Tab-separated table of C-alpha atoms in Angstrom:
chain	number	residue	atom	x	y	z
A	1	UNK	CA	143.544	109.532	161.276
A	2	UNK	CA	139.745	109.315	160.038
A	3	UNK	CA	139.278	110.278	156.161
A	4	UNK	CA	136.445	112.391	155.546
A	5	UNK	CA	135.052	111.135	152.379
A	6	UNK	CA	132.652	113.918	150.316
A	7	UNK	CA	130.250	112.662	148.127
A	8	UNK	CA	129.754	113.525	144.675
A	9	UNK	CA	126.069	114.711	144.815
A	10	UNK	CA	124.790	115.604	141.121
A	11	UNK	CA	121.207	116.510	142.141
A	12	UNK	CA	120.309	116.470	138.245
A	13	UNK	CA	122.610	113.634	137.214
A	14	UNK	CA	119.582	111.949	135.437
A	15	UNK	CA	119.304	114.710	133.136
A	16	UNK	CA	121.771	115.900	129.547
A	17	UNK	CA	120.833	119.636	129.384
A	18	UNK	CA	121.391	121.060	125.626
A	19	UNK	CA	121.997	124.712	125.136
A	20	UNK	CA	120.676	125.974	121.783
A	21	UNK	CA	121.466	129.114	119.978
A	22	UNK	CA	118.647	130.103	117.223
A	23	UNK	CA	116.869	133.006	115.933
A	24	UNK	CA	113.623	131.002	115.722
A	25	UNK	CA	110.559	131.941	118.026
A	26	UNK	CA	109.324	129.277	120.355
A	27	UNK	CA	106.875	127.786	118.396
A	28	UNK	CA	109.063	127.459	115.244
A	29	UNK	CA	111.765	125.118	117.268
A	30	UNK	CA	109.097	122.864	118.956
A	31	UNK	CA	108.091	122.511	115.165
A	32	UNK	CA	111.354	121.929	114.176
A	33	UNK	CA	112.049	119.779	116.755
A	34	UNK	CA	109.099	117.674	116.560
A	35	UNK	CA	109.694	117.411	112.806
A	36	UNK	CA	113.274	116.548	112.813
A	37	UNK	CA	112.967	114.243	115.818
A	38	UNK	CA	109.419	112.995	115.417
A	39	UNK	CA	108.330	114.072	118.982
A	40	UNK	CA	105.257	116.061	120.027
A	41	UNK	CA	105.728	118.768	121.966
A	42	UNK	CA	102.933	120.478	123.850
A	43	UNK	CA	102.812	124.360	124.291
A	44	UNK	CA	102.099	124.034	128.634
A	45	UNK	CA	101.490	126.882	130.818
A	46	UNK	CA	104.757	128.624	130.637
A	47	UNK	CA	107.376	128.889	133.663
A	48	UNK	CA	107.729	132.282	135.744
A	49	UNK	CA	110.655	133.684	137.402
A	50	UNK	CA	110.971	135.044	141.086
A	51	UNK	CA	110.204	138.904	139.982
A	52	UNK	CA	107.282	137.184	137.298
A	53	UNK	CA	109.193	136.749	134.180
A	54	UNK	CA	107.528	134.504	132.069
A	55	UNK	CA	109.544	131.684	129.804
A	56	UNK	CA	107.659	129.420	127.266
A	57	UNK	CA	107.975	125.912	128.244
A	58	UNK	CA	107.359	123.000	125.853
A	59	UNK	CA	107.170	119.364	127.269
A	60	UNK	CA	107.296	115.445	125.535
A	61	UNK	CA	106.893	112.732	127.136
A	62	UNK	CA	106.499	109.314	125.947
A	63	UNK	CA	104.927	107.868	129.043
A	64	UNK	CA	105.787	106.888	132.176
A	65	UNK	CA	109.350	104.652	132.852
A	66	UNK	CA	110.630	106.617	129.095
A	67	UNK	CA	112.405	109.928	128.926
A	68	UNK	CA	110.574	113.307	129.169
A	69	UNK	CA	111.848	116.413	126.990
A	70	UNK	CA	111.273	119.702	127.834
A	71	UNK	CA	111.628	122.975	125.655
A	72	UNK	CA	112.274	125.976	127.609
A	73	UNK	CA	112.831	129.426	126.657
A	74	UNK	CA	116.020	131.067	128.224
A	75	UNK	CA	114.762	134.580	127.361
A	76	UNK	CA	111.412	136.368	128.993
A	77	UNK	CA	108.904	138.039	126.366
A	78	UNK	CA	109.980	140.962	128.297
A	79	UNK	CA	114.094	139.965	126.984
A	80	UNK	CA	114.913	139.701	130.012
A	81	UNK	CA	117.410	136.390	130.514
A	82	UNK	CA	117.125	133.607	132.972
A	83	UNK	CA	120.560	132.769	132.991
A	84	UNK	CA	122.950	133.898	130.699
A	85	UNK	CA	125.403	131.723	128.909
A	86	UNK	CA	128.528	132.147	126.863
A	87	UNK	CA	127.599	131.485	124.001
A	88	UNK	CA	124.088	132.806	124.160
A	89	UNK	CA	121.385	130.181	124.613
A	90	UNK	CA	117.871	130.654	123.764
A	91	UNK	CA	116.704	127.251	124.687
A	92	UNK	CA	117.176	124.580	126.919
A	93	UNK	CA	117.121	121.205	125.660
A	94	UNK	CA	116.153	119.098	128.372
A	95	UNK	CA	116.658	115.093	128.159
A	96	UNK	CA	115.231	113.582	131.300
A	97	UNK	CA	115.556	109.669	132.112
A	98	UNK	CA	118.120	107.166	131.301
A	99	UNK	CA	119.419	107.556	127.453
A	100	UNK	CA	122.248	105.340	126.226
A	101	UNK	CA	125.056	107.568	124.692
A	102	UNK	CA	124.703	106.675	120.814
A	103	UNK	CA	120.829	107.371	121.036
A	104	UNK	CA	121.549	110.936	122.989
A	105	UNK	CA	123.968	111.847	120.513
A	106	UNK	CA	122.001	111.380	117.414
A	107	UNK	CA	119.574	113.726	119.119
A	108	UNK	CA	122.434	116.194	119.450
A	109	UNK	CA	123.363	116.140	116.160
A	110	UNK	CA	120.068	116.282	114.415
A	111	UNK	CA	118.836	119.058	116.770
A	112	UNK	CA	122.641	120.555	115.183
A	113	UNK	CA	121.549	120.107	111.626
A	114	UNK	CA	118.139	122.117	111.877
A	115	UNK	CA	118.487	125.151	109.570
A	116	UNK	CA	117.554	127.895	112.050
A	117	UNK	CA	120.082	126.320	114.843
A	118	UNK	CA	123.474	128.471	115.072
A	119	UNK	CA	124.604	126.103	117.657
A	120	UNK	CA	123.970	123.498	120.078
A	121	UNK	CA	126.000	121.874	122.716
A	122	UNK	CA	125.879	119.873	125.979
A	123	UNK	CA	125.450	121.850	129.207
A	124	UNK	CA	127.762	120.297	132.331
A	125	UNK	CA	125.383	120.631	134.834
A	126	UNK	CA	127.802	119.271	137.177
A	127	UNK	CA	130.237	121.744	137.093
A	128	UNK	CA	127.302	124.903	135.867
A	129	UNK	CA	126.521	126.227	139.630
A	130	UNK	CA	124.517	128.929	137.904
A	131	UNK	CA	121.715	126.656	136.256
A	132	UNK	CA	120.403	125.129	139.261
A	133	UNK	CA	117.530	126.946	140.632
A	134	UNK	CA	116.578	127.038	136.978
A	135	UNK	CA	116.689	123.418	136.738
A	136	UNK	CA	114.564	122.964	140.057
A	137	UNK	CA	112.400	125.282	139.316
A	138	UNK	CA	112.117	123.669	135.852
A	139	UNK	CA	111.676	120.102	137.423
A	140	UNK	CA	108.996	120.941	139.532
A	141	UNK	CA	107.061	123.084	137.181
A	142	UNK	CA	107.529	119.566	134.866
A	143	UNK	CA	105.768	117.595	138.040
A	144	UNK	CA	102.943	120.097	138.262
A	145	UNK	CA	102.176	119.899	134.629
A	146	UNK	CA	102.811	115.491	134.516
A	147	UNK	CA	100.250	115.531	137.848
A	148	UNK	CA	97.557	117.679	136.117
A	149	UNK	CA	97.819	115.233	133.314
A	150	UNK	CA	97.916	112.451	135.061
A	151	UNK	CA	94.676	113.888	137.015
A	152	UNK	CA	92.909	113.775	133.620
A	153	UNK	CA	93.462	110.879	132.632
């Protein structure tokens, strides 16, 4: 009797997704952010939906073989919500490229200790079926923006 073996495909298993909860507006967390974690994130063109929602979209990177963050709004200008998460998340966190675990959680746990965060946690994208168009969507739109630059340069 053959055993059918299934493989454990992660398509985003080189990324830690962070859900944040805030009141702030998008420009006020990249601030924070790049404050409390001495990064500089760049306003890019923001990220659009399939009926033309638009989401603000924030990227870091610190050059090519290192991680790329990205800062993207869950909630249109128009309110409307991307995806919708218990508990509500404003902002995705997005850590892309090998991080060792101590280094990632520091991260975590400074983003946690902003003032204006009400919560942050780690998003299973593994077991999350819901967040990954939005992650596609969000990895391409990434490329685009990382080609343009690149283009400049």
């Amino acid at each position: 009797m053959a055993i059918k073996v299934r493989p454990d495909l992660n398509p985003f298993d080189d990324i830690r997704v962070v859900g944040i909860t805030t009141a702030a507006m998008d420009y006020q967390m990249a601030s924070y952010l790049n404050k409390t974690l001495h990064f500089e994130f760049v306003k890019c063109d923001n990220i659009f939906d399939e009926v033309g929602e638009e989401y603000s979209f924030y990227l870091y990177t610190k050059g090519e073989n290192s991680n790329t963050f990205d800062l993207v709004a869950m909630v249109s200008d128009n309110g409307r919500e991307r995806v919708s998460f218990k508990p509500k998340t404003d902002y995705l966190f997005i850590v892309r490229g090998y991080m060792r675990e101590e280094i990632f959680s520091q991260i975590l746990n400074k983003i946690k200790n902003i003032p204006c965060v009400f919560h942050a946690y780690l998003i299973d994208t593994s077991s999350n079926k819901k967040i990954y168009h939005f992650l596609e969507d969000i990895e391409n739109h990434e490329i685009d923006i990382l080609d343009t630059m690149s283009d400049v340069d």
